[in-house]
Amino acid sequence: MRHKLQQRLQEAVDELCSRSLLPADSQPEIKVERTRDPAHGDFATNLALVLAKAAGQRPRDLAEAIIGALPATPDIERVEVAGPGFINFHLAPGAYHQVVEQVLTAGDDYGRSDLGGGRPVQVEFVSANPTGPLHVGHGRGAAYGATVADLLAAVGYRVHREYYVNDAGRQMDILATSVWLRYLELAGETLSFPSNGYQGDYVWDIAATVHRNRGDAWRHPAAEVFADIPADAPEGDKEAHIDALIDRARTLLGAEPYREIFDLALNSILANIRQDLHAFGVDYDEWFSERSLTESGAVQQALDRLQAAGHLYEKNGALWFRSSDFGDEKDRVVVRDNGQTTYFASDIAYHMNKLERGYDRVIDVWGADHHGYVPRVKAALRALGDDPDRLDVLLVQFAILYRGGERVQMSTRSGEFVTLRELRQEVGRDAARFFYVMRKCEQHLDFDLDLAKSQSADNPVYYIQYAHARIASVMNQLAERGLSWDRAEGAAHLHLLHESHETGLMVAISRYPEVVEAAALLHEPHQLAHYLRELANQFHTYYNAHQFLVEEAGLRNARLNLIAAVRQVIANGLGLLGVSAPDSM
RNA sequence: GCGCCCGUAGCUCAGCUGGAUAGAGCGUUGGCCUCCGGAGCCAAAGGUCAGAGGUUCGAAUCCUCUCGGGCGCGCCA
């Protein structure tokens, strides 16, 4: 409807231009908005206010002229000028009746569109280091990224969901070494575990697998392992301590066994992560390995391209990228003085690879603590001659958990973090998914565990699901009374729906496609969450005010058509948020 | 110190990229089941949109400054 009005207005503007009542080049963006106050009609545009200055006319006069040039449309009952020069559209009563039929006919597809025209978009999200289970901090990125991806798919983009697996680098070596040390302990060695090692129980589990597979084959006396290793904190430097242990593990084990432990740790944790995400309703098209970039030579290729373009230089034995030439605040190291490429170097290659794959748009969902990283990645793309605007980095702020009004402390070090799995088990997938996307992503999120768990009025998830279940229940009630829903008869009697609650609901469900569109294009799933709450509220109000199962068959079926459409919209909306729409609760 | 994000009702947050009288939920107070699920509904109270300037027909929204909170500024990933 909104698009239809925009078209009509465009025709009116063209008409006025051709009659020289407007400057020929006046082609403003025509904005048609829903009105906030029903007294202002259903839709309004500020077009006349925007054009007034260029046209040299008073806004209200211009508005009249535009209305005069507007093609007639049966859906519109009347058009009027209001306030300083707004043009308000009042729709004919029948205009909203057709939306009920549209919803029922389209079913699960209602709200979907082909706005994206099948253009390919990539969404990369979570991408947590596979050094341990996902915790609640990752949950928000998972819920947000998955929902943004689903929304984009709903409006017609071909979405590729990707997880970047950081399977190279020091953190993974620390993990592999941690596993080996735990293995030694299982084999009977006594040692003091490094303070910087991974201490979670899952490390013991992986070590146990190693011990089961290999027995004592890879056992070395603790004294040999720790010989000449620099002291751990607090006396010494914990970083130097763990690095020396990594080297020792490689030397004593040899390349092959070390790799076996490394890969076992990597794969078991990755499997765990994949399983967690799947249970959370989050699935990927691709798990992209960082190591593969090094092994395929892609990293070297990226560096060569930067070198050839003259953007690299040597300093203090390291190779630097002159990112400050491209908007970054300072230059960055890409190859360390020990010859190893940095994580950033891999990331340059990775993003180059993404763009080369031909996506229209590449979306990265990152934790807000990585925001300082954005300029350097964009700088690299610019230096490589790519368009950095094809990359959208969406920063997600932290979620803070509350239980009993107290902040839940999370500490990865101690291994006492709350995992995503624990959260799901405690509050359920539906509540978790919903709560995570209830807020704008750049807003800090207070996650109240007690509220998410409570099956009560103040829990928005249950509130919305309850509306859905209530409608299903009405349908059951209908059958119990020996009646059935006649959709055709309902469709023929939609004109009987003239209660304010009814027109309100029809307006609401007609808005749904616009909400999905906005939520998708602006990457703001919270808009959909809020919309669904409002829709549920309108339904509950209607439910309390009017009886659906009335004697008169025409009215009864018309109302059933309406609430069936509401149920459909709630189900579609919750589906996009990864939340179930149960028939009974 | 520099950079990014945030500041709206007692609390948690919306506010549709500059529109008309700033809205919800929770909490508080008072009402509503012989009726389709009370996990619901209705009503009331509650605001200097952190503060000060500016831009214009019009600002919670855009610009500048100040104050307050979060995060980031590695040859870590």
PDB file of N, CA and C (backbone and C1' of nucleotides) in Angstrom, chain B residues 21-52:
ATOM      1  P     U B  21       2.089  18.954  18.020  1.00  0.00           P
ATOM      2  O5'   U B  21       1.726  18.114  19.327  1.00  0.00           O
ATOM      3  C5'   U B  21       2.078  18.663  20.587  1.00  0.00           C
ATOM      4  C4'   U B  21       1.697  17.695  21.690  1.00  0.00           C
ATOM      5  C3'   U B  21       2.297  16.286  21.580  1.00  0.00           C
ATOM      6  O3'   U B  21       2.533  15.798  22.890  1.00  0.00           O
ATOM      7  C1'   U B  21      -0.048  16.141  21.618  1.00  0.00           C
ATOM      8  P     A B  22       3.993  15.644  23.470  1.00  0.00           P
ATOM      9  O5'   A B  22       4.272  14.080  23.306  1.00  0.00           O
ATOM     10  C5'   A B  22       4.449  13.505  22.019  1.00  0.00           C
ATOM     11  C4'   A B  22       5.394  12.335  22.100  1.00  0.00           C
ATOM     12  C3'   A B  22       5.026  11.305  23.149  1.00  0.00           C
ATOM     13  O3'   A B  22       4.165  10.345  22.582  1.00  0.00           O
ATOM     14  C1'   A B  22       7.329  11.827  23.286  1.00  0.00           C
ATOM     15  P     G B  23       2.675  10.342  22.960  1.00  0.00           P
ATOM     16  O5'   G B  23       2.276   8.807  22.872  1.00  0.00           O
ATOM     17  C5'   G B  23       2.525   7.980  23.964  1.00  0.00           C
ATOM     18  C4'   G B  23       3.195   6.722  23.473  1.00  0.00           C
ATOM     19  C3'   G B  23       3.065   5.580  24.464  1.00  0.00           C
ATOM     20  O3'   G B  23       1.845   4.910  24.234  1.00  0.00           O
ATOM     21  C1'   G B  23       5.314   5.781  23.718  1.00  0.00           C
ATOM     22  P     A B  24       1.213   4.071  25.443  1.00  0.00           P
ATOM     23  O5'   A B  24       1.921   2.671  25.181  1.00  0.00           O
ATOM     24  C5'   A B  24       2.381   1.942  26.246  1.00  0.00           C
ATOM     25  C4'   A B  24       3.175   0.775  25.746  1.00  0.00           C
ATOM     26  C3'   A B  24       3.516  -0.169  26.871  1.00  0.00           C
ATOM     27  O3'   A B  24       2.471  -1.104  27.037  1.00  0.00           O
ATOM     28  C1'   A B  24       5.499   0.449  25.764  1.00  0.00           C
ATOM     29  P     G B  25       1.873  -1.367  28.481  1.00  0.00           P
ATOM     30  O5'   G B  25       2.946  -2.358  29.094  1.00  0.00           O
ATOM     31  C5'   G B  25       3.254  -3.572  28.418  1.00  0.00           C
ATOM     32  C4'   G B  25       4.536  -4.150  28.937  1.00  0.00           C
ATOM     33  C3'   G B  25       4.651  -4.204  30.454  1.00  0.00           C
ATOM     34  O3'   G B  25       3.996  -5.336  30.983  1.00  0.00           O
ATOM     35  C1'   G B  25       6.622  -3.273  29.568  1.00  0.00           C
ATOM     36  P     C B  26       3.236  -5.213  32.360  1.00  0.00           P
ATOM     37  O5'   C B  26       4.451  -5.161  33.389  1.00  0.00           O
ATOM     38  C5'   C B  26       5.359  -6.255  33.503  1.00  0.00           C
ATOM     39  C4'   C B  26       6.544  -5.869  34.353  1.00  0.00           C
ATOM     40  C3'   C B  26       6.200  -5.346  35.741  1.00  0.00           C
ATOM     41  O3'   C B  26       5.950  -6.393  36.650  1.00  0.00           O
ATOM     42  C1'   C B  26       7.791  -3.923  34.732  1.00  0.00           C
ATOM     43  P     G B  27       4.764  -6.215  37.699  1.00  0.00           P
ATOM     44  O5'   G B  27       5.272  -4.995  38.599  1.00  0.00           O
ATOM     45  C5'   G B  27       6.409  -5.156  39.444  1.00  0.00           C
ATOM     46  C4'   G B  27       6.759  -3.829  40.083  1.00  0.00           C
ATOM     47  C3'   G B  27       5.603  -3.115  40.774  1.00  0.00           C
ATOM     48  O3'   G B  27       5.377  -3.612  42.080  1.00  0.00           O
ATOM     49  C1'   G B  27       6.731  -1.591  39.384  1.00  0.00           C
ATOM     50  P     U B  28       3.858  -3.740  42.591  1.00  0.00           P
ATOM     51  O5'   U B  28       3.430  -2.227  42.766  1.00  0.00           O
ATOM     52  C5'   U B  28       4.131  -1.376  43.681  1.00  0.00           C
ATOM     53  C4'   U B  28       3.523   0.002  43.696  1.00  0.00           C
ATOM     54  C3'   U B  28       2.011   0.049  43.807  1.00  0.00           C
ATOM     55  O3'   U B  28       1.572  -0.110  45.154  1.00  0.00           O
ATOM     56  C1'   U B  28       2.696   1.528  42.099  1.00  0.00           C
ATOM     57  P     U B  29       0.235  -0.967  45.417  1.00  0.00           P
ATOM     58  O5'   U B  29      -0.911   0.036  44.954  1.00  0.00           O
ATOM     59  C5'   U B  29      -1.081   1.295  45.604  1.00  0.00           C
ATOM     60  C4'   U B  29      -2.160   2.089  44.914  1.00  0.00           C
ATOM     61  C3'   U B  29      -3.443   1.315  44.612  1.00  0.00           C
ATOM     62  O3'   U B  29      -4.284   1.194  45.745  1.00  0.00           O
ATOM     63  C1'   U B  29      -2.805   2.532  42.703  1.00  0.00           C
ATOM     64  P     G B  30      -5.194  -0.114  45.888  1.00  0.00           P
ATOM     65  O5'   G B  30      -6.333   0.106  44.798  1.00  0.00           O
ATOM     66  C5'   G B  30      -7.232   1.194  44.930  1.00  0.00           C
ATOM     67  C4'   G B  30      -8.087   1.335  43.707  1.00  0.00           C
ATOM     68  C3'   G B  30      -8.801   0.073  43.242  1.00  0.00           C
ATOM     69  O3'   G B  30      -9.929  -0.257  44.036  1.00  0.00           O
ATOM     70  C1'   G B  30      -7.891   1.193  41.374  1.00  0.00           C
ATOM     71  P     G B  31     -10.612  -1.691  43.837  1.00  0.00           P
ATOM     72  O5'   G B  31     -11.417  -1.461  42.495  1.00  0.00           O
ATOM     73  C5'   G B  31     -11.985  -2.543  41.832  1.00  0.00           C
ATOM     74  C4'   G B  31     -12.416  -2.116  40.449  1.00  0.00           C
ATOM     75  C3'   G B  31     -12.765  -3.277  39.536  1.00  0.00           C
ATOM     76  O3'   G B  31     -14.099  -3.699  39.727  1.00  0.00           O
ATOM     77  C1'   G B  31     -11.222  -1.895  38.441  1.00  0.00           C
ATOM     78  P     C B  32     -14.361  -5.241  39.999  1.00  0.00           P
ATOM     79  O5'   C B  32     -14.266  -5.843  38.528  1.00  0.00           O
ATOM     80  C5'   C B  32     -14.978  -5.231  37.467  1.00  0.00           C
ATOM     81  C4'   C B  32     -14.645  -5.879  36.157  1.00  0.00           C
ATOM     82  C3'   C B  32     -14.653  -7.404  36.153  1.00  0.00           C
ATOM     83  O3'   C B  32     -15.973  -7.911  36.054  1.00  0.00           O
ATOM     84  C1'   C B  32     -12.757  -6.618  34.988  1.00  0.00           C
ATOM     85  P     C B  33     -16.383  -9.142  36.919  1.00  0.00           P
ATOM     86  O5'   C B  33     -15.690 -10.364  36.168  1.00  0.00           O
ATOM     87  C5'   C B  33     -16.031 -11.672  36.558  1.00  0.00           C
ATOM     88  C4'   C B  33     -15.760 -12.626  35.433  1.00  0.00           C
ATOM     89  C3'   C B  33     -16.274 -14.029  35.691  1.00  0.00           C
ATOM     90  O3'   C B  33     -17.611 -14.151  35.258  1.00  0.00           O
ATOM     91  C1'   C B  33     -14.054 -14.083  34.850  1.00  0.00           C
ATOM     92  P     U B  34     -18.838 -13.993  36.354  1.00  0.00           P
ATOM     93  O5'   U B  34     -19.715 -15.282  36.085  1.00  0.00           O
ATOM     94  C5'   U B  34     -19.180 -16.580  36.271  1.00  0.00           C
ATOM     95  C4'   U B  34     -20.208 -17.588  35.822  1.00  0.00           C
ATOM     96  C3'   U B  34     -20.277 -17.814  34.313  1.00  0.00           C
ATOM     97  O3'   U B  34     -19.351 -18.809  33.933  1.00  0.00           O
ATOM     98  C1'   U B  34     -22.464 -17.557  35.219  1.00  0.00           C
ATOM     99  P     C B  35     -18.362 -18.509  32.749  1.00  0.00           P
ATOM    100  O5'   C B  35     -19.257 -17.910  31.593  1.00  0.00           O
ATOM    101  C5'   C B  35     -19.599 -18.691  30.448  1.00  0.00           C
ATOM    102  C4'   C B  35     -19.198 -17.980  29.179  1.00  0.00           C
ATOM    103  C3'   C B  35     -17.698 -17.892  28.923  1.00  0.00           C
ATOM    104  O3'   C B  35     -17.192 -19.073  28.339  1.00  0.00           O
ATOM    105  C1'   C B  35     -18.684 -15.776  28.532  1.00  0.00           C
ATOM    106  P     C B  36     -15.651 -19.439  28.522  1.00  0.00           P
ATOM    107  O5'   C B  36     -15.120 -19.276  27.033  1.00  0.00           O
ATOM    108  C5'   C B  36     -15.513 -20.227  26.047  1.00  0.00           C
ATOM    109  C4'   C B  36     -14.623 -20.144  24.843  1.00  0.00           C
ATOM    110  C3'   C B  36     -13.121 -19.998  25.106  1.00  0.00           C
ATOM    111  O3'   C B  36     -12.538 -21.257  25.365  1.00  0.00           O
ATOM    112  C1'   C B  36     -13.835 -18.653  23.247  1.00  0.00           C
ATOM    113  P     G B  37     -10.903 -21.411  25.456  1.00  0.00           P
ATOM    114  O5'   G B  37     -10.424 -20.320  26.517  1.00  0.00           O
ATOM    115  C5'   G B  37     -10.778 -20.424  27.864  1.00  0.00           C
ATOM    116  C4'   G B  37      -9.577 -20.097  28.704  1.00  0.00           C
ATOM    117  C3'   G B  37      -9.032 -18.696  28.467  1.00  0.00           C
ATOM    118  O3'   G B  37      -8.680 -18.119  29.734  1.00  0.00           O
ATOM    119  C1'   G B  37      -7.305 -20.300  28.178  1.00  0.00           C
ATOM    120  P     G B  38      -9.058 -16.539  30.006  1.00  0.00           P
ATOM    121  O5'   G B  38      -8.047 -16.069  31.137  1.00  0.00           O
ATOM    122  C5'   G B  38      -6.677 -15.827  30.845  1.00  0.00           C
ATOM    123  C4'   G B  38      -5.956 -15.502  32.124  1.00  0.00           C
ATOM    124  C3'   G B  38      -6.163 -16.534  33.210  1.00  0.00           C
ATOM    125  O3'   G B  38      -4.974 -16.635  33.988  1.00  0.00           O
ATOM    126  C1'   G B  38      -6.918 -14.429  33.946  1.00  0.00           C
ATOM    127  P     A B  39      -3.815 -17.633  33.449  1.00  0.00           P
ATOM    128  O5'   A B  39      -2.778 -16.682  32.720  1.00  0.00           O
ATOM    129  C5'   A B  39      -2.019 -15.753  33.470  1.00  0.00           C
ATOM    130  C4'   A B  39      -0.775 -15.408  32.699  1.00  0.00           C
ATOM    131  C3'   A B  39      -1.054 -14.775  31.341  1.00  0.00           C
ATOM    132  O3'   A B  39      -0.007 -13.857  31.026  1.00  0.00           O
ATOM    133  C1'   A B  39       0.113 -16.792  31.033  1.00  0.00           C
ATOM    134  P     G B  40      -0.316 -12.307  31.198  1.00  0.00           P
ATOM    135  O5'   G B  40      -1.720 -12.117  30.473  1.00  0.00           O
ATOM    136  C5'   G B  40      -1.813 -12.191  29.052  1.00  0.00           C
ATOM    137  C4'   G B  40      -3.224 -11.896  28.619  1.00  0.00           C
ATOM    138  C3'   G B  40      -3.693 -10.472  28.859  1.00  0.00           C
ATOM    139  O3'   G B  40      -3.280  -9.588  27.826  1.00  0.00           O
ATOM    140  C1'   G B  40      -5.309 -11.955  29.705  1.00  0.00           C
ATOM    141  P     C B  41      -2.988  -8.094  28.142  1.00  0.00           P
ATOM    142  O5'   C B  41      -4.465  -7.541  28.315  1.00  0.00           O
ATOM    143  C5'   C B  41      -5.365  -7.547  27.227  1.00  0.00           C
ATOM    144  C4'   C B  41      -6.693  -6.998  27.669  1.00  0.00           C
ATOM    145  C3'   C B  41      -6.668  -5.570  28.177  1.00  0.00           C
ATOM    146  O3'   C B  41      -6.693  -4.629  27.128  1.00  0.00           O
ATOM    147  C1'   C B  41      -7.886  -6.909  29.678  1.00  0.00           C
ATOM    148  P     C B  42      -5.973  -3.233  27.299  1.00  0.00           P
ATOM    149  O5'   C B  42      -6.987  -2.447  28.232  1.00  0.00           O
ATOM    150  C5'   C B  42      -8.310  -2.198  27.807  1.00  0.00           C
ATOM    151  C4'   C B  42      -9.087  -1.514  28.903  1.00  0.00           C
ATOM    152  C3'   C B  42      -8.422  -0.272  29.480  1.00  0.00           C
ATOM    153  O3'   C B  42      -8.645   0.872  28.685  1.00  0.00           O
ATOM    154  C1'   C B  42      -9.206  -1.647  31.231  1.00  0.00           C
ATOM    155  P     A B  43      -7.544   1.988  28.610  1.00  0.00           P
ATOM    156  O5'   A B  43      -7.666   2.682  30.046  1.00  0.00           O
ATOM    157  C5'   A B  43      -8.849   3.371  30.400  1.00  0.00           C
ATOM    158  C4'   A B  43      -8.805   3.766  31.849  1.00  0.00           C
ATOM    159  C3'   A B  43      -7.618   4.620  32.280  1.00  0.00           C
ATOM    160  O3'   A B  43      -7.784   5.980  31.926  1.00  0.00           O
ATOM    161  C1'   A B  43      -8.008   2.931  33.877  1.00  0.00           C
ATOM    162  P     A B  44      -6.524   6.923  31.721  1.00  0.00           P
ATOM    163  O5'   A B  44      -6.019   7.170  33.215  1.00  0.00           O
ATOM    164  C5'   A B  44      -6.843   7.883  34.140  1.00  0.00           C
ATOM    165  C4'   A B  44      -6.207   7.871  35.504  1.00  0.00           C
ATOM    166  C3'   A B  44      -4.800   8.446  35.567  1.00  0.00           C
ATOM    167  O3'   A B  44      -4.818   9.855  35.656  1.00  0.00           O
ATOM    168  C1'   A B  44      -4.890   6.402  36.761  1.00  0.00           C
ATOM    169  P     A B  45      -3.645  10.704  34.993  1.00  0.00           P
ATOM    170  O5'   A B  45      -2.464  10.560  36.054  1.00  0.00           O
ATOM    171  C5'   A B  45      -2.622  11.073  37.382  1.00  0.00           C
ATOM    172  C4'   A B  45      -1.542  10.518  38.271  1.00  0.00           C
ATOM    173  C3'   A B  45      -0.117  10.787  37.793  1.00  0.00           C
ATOM    174  O3'   A B  45       0.333  12.079  38.159  1.00  0.00           O
ATOM    175  C1'   A B  45      -0.334   8.514  38.380  1.00  0.00           C
ATOM    176  P     G B  46       1.114  12.962  37.113  1.00  0.00           P
ATOM    177  O5'   G B  46       2.495  12.196  36.943  1.00  0.00           O
ATOM    178  C5'   G B  46       3.419  12.113  38.033  1.00  0.00           C
ATOM    179  C4'   G B  46       4.474  11.081  37.732  1.00  0.00           C
ATOM    180  C3'   G B  46       5.321  11.356  36.486  1.00  0.00           C
ATOM    181  O3'   G B  46       6.387  12.245  36.766  1.00  0.00           O
ATOM    182  C1'   G B  46       4.600   9.098  36.498  1.00  0.00           C
ATOM    183  P     G B  47       6.579  13.563  35.907  1.00  0.00           P
ATOM    184  O5'   G B  47       8.137  13.486  35.586  1.00  0.00           O
ATOM    185  C5'   G B  47       8.678  12.479  34.774  1.00  0.00           C
ATOM    186  C4'   G B  47       9.601  13.059  33.736  1.00  0.00           C
ATOM    187  C3'   G B  47       9.488  14.573  33.499  1.00  0.00           C
ATOM    188  O3'   G B  47      10.774  15.122  33.252  1.00  0.00           O
ATOM    189  C1'   G B  47       8.992  13.410  31.504  1.00  0.00           C
ATOM    190  P     U B  48      11.190  16.459  34.080  1.00  0.00           P
ATOM    191  O5'   U B  48      11.666  17.451  32.943  1.00  0.00           O
ATOM    192  C5'   U B  48      10.820  17.789  31.865  1.00  0.00           C
ATOM    193  C4'   U B  48      11.597  18.661  30.896  1.00  0.00           C
ATOM    194  C3'   U B  48      12.957  18.103  30.475  1.00  0.00           C
ATOM    195  O3'   U B  48      13.256  18.561  29.174  1.00  0.00           O
ATOM    196  C1'   U B  48      13.280  20.136  31.596  1.00  0.00           C
ATOM    197  P     C B  49      13.159  17.626  27.956  1.00  0.00           P
ATOM    198  O5'   C B  49      13.722  16.224  28.459  1.00  0.00           O
ATOM    199  C5'   C B  49      15.107  15.925  28.351  1.00  0.00           C
ATOM    200  C4'   C B  49      15.282  14.501  27.906  1.00  0.00           C
ATOM    201  C3'   C B  49      16.351  14.323  26.835  1.00  0.00           C
ATOM    202  O3'   C B  49      17.060  13.124  27.102  1.00  0.00           O
ATOM    203  C1'   C B  49      14.325  13.451  26.055  1.00  0.00           C
ATOM    204  P     A B  50      18.598  13.068  26.818  1.00  0.00           P
ATOM    205  O5'   A B  50      19.272  13.598  28.158  1.00  0.00           O
ATOM    206  C5'   A B  50      18.745  13.251  29.441  1.00  0.00           C
ATOM    207  C4'   A B  50      19.552  13.976  30.490  1.00  0.00           C
ATOM    208  C3'   A B  50      19.819  15.445  30.179  1.00  0.00           C
ATOM    209  O3'   A B  50      18.760  16.277  30.636  1.00  0.00           O
ATOM    210  C1'   A B  50      21.862  14.375  30.700  1.00  0.00           C
ATOM    211  P     G B  51      18.342  17.555  29.736  1.00  0.00           P
ATOM    212  O5'   G B  51      19.563  18.536  29.970  1.00  0.00           O
ATOM    213  C5'   G B  51      19.797  19.102  31.256  1.00  0.00           C
ATOM    214  C4'   G B  51      20.997  20.014  31.198  1.00  0.00           C
ATOM    215  C3'   G B  51      20.978  21.057  30.086  1.00  0.00           C
ATOM    216  O3'   G B  51      20.214  22.197  30.441  1.00  0.00           O
ATOM    217  C1'   G B  51      23.067  19.992  30.098  1.00  0.00           C
ATOM    218  P     A B  52      19.509  23.069  29.285  1.00  0.00           P
ATOM    219  O5'   A B  52      20.750  23.805  28.614  1.00  0.00           O
ATOM    220  C5'   A B  52      21.573  24.664  29.390  1.00  0.00           C
ATOM    221  C4'   A B  52      22.683  25.208  28.535  1.00  0.00           C
ATOM    222  C3'   A B  52      22.258  25.741  27.180  1.00  0.00           C
ATOM    223  O3'   A B  52      21.696  27.035  27.263  1.00  0.00           O
ATOM    224  C1'   A B  52      24.166  24.385  26.916  1.00  0.00           C
TER     225        A B  52
END
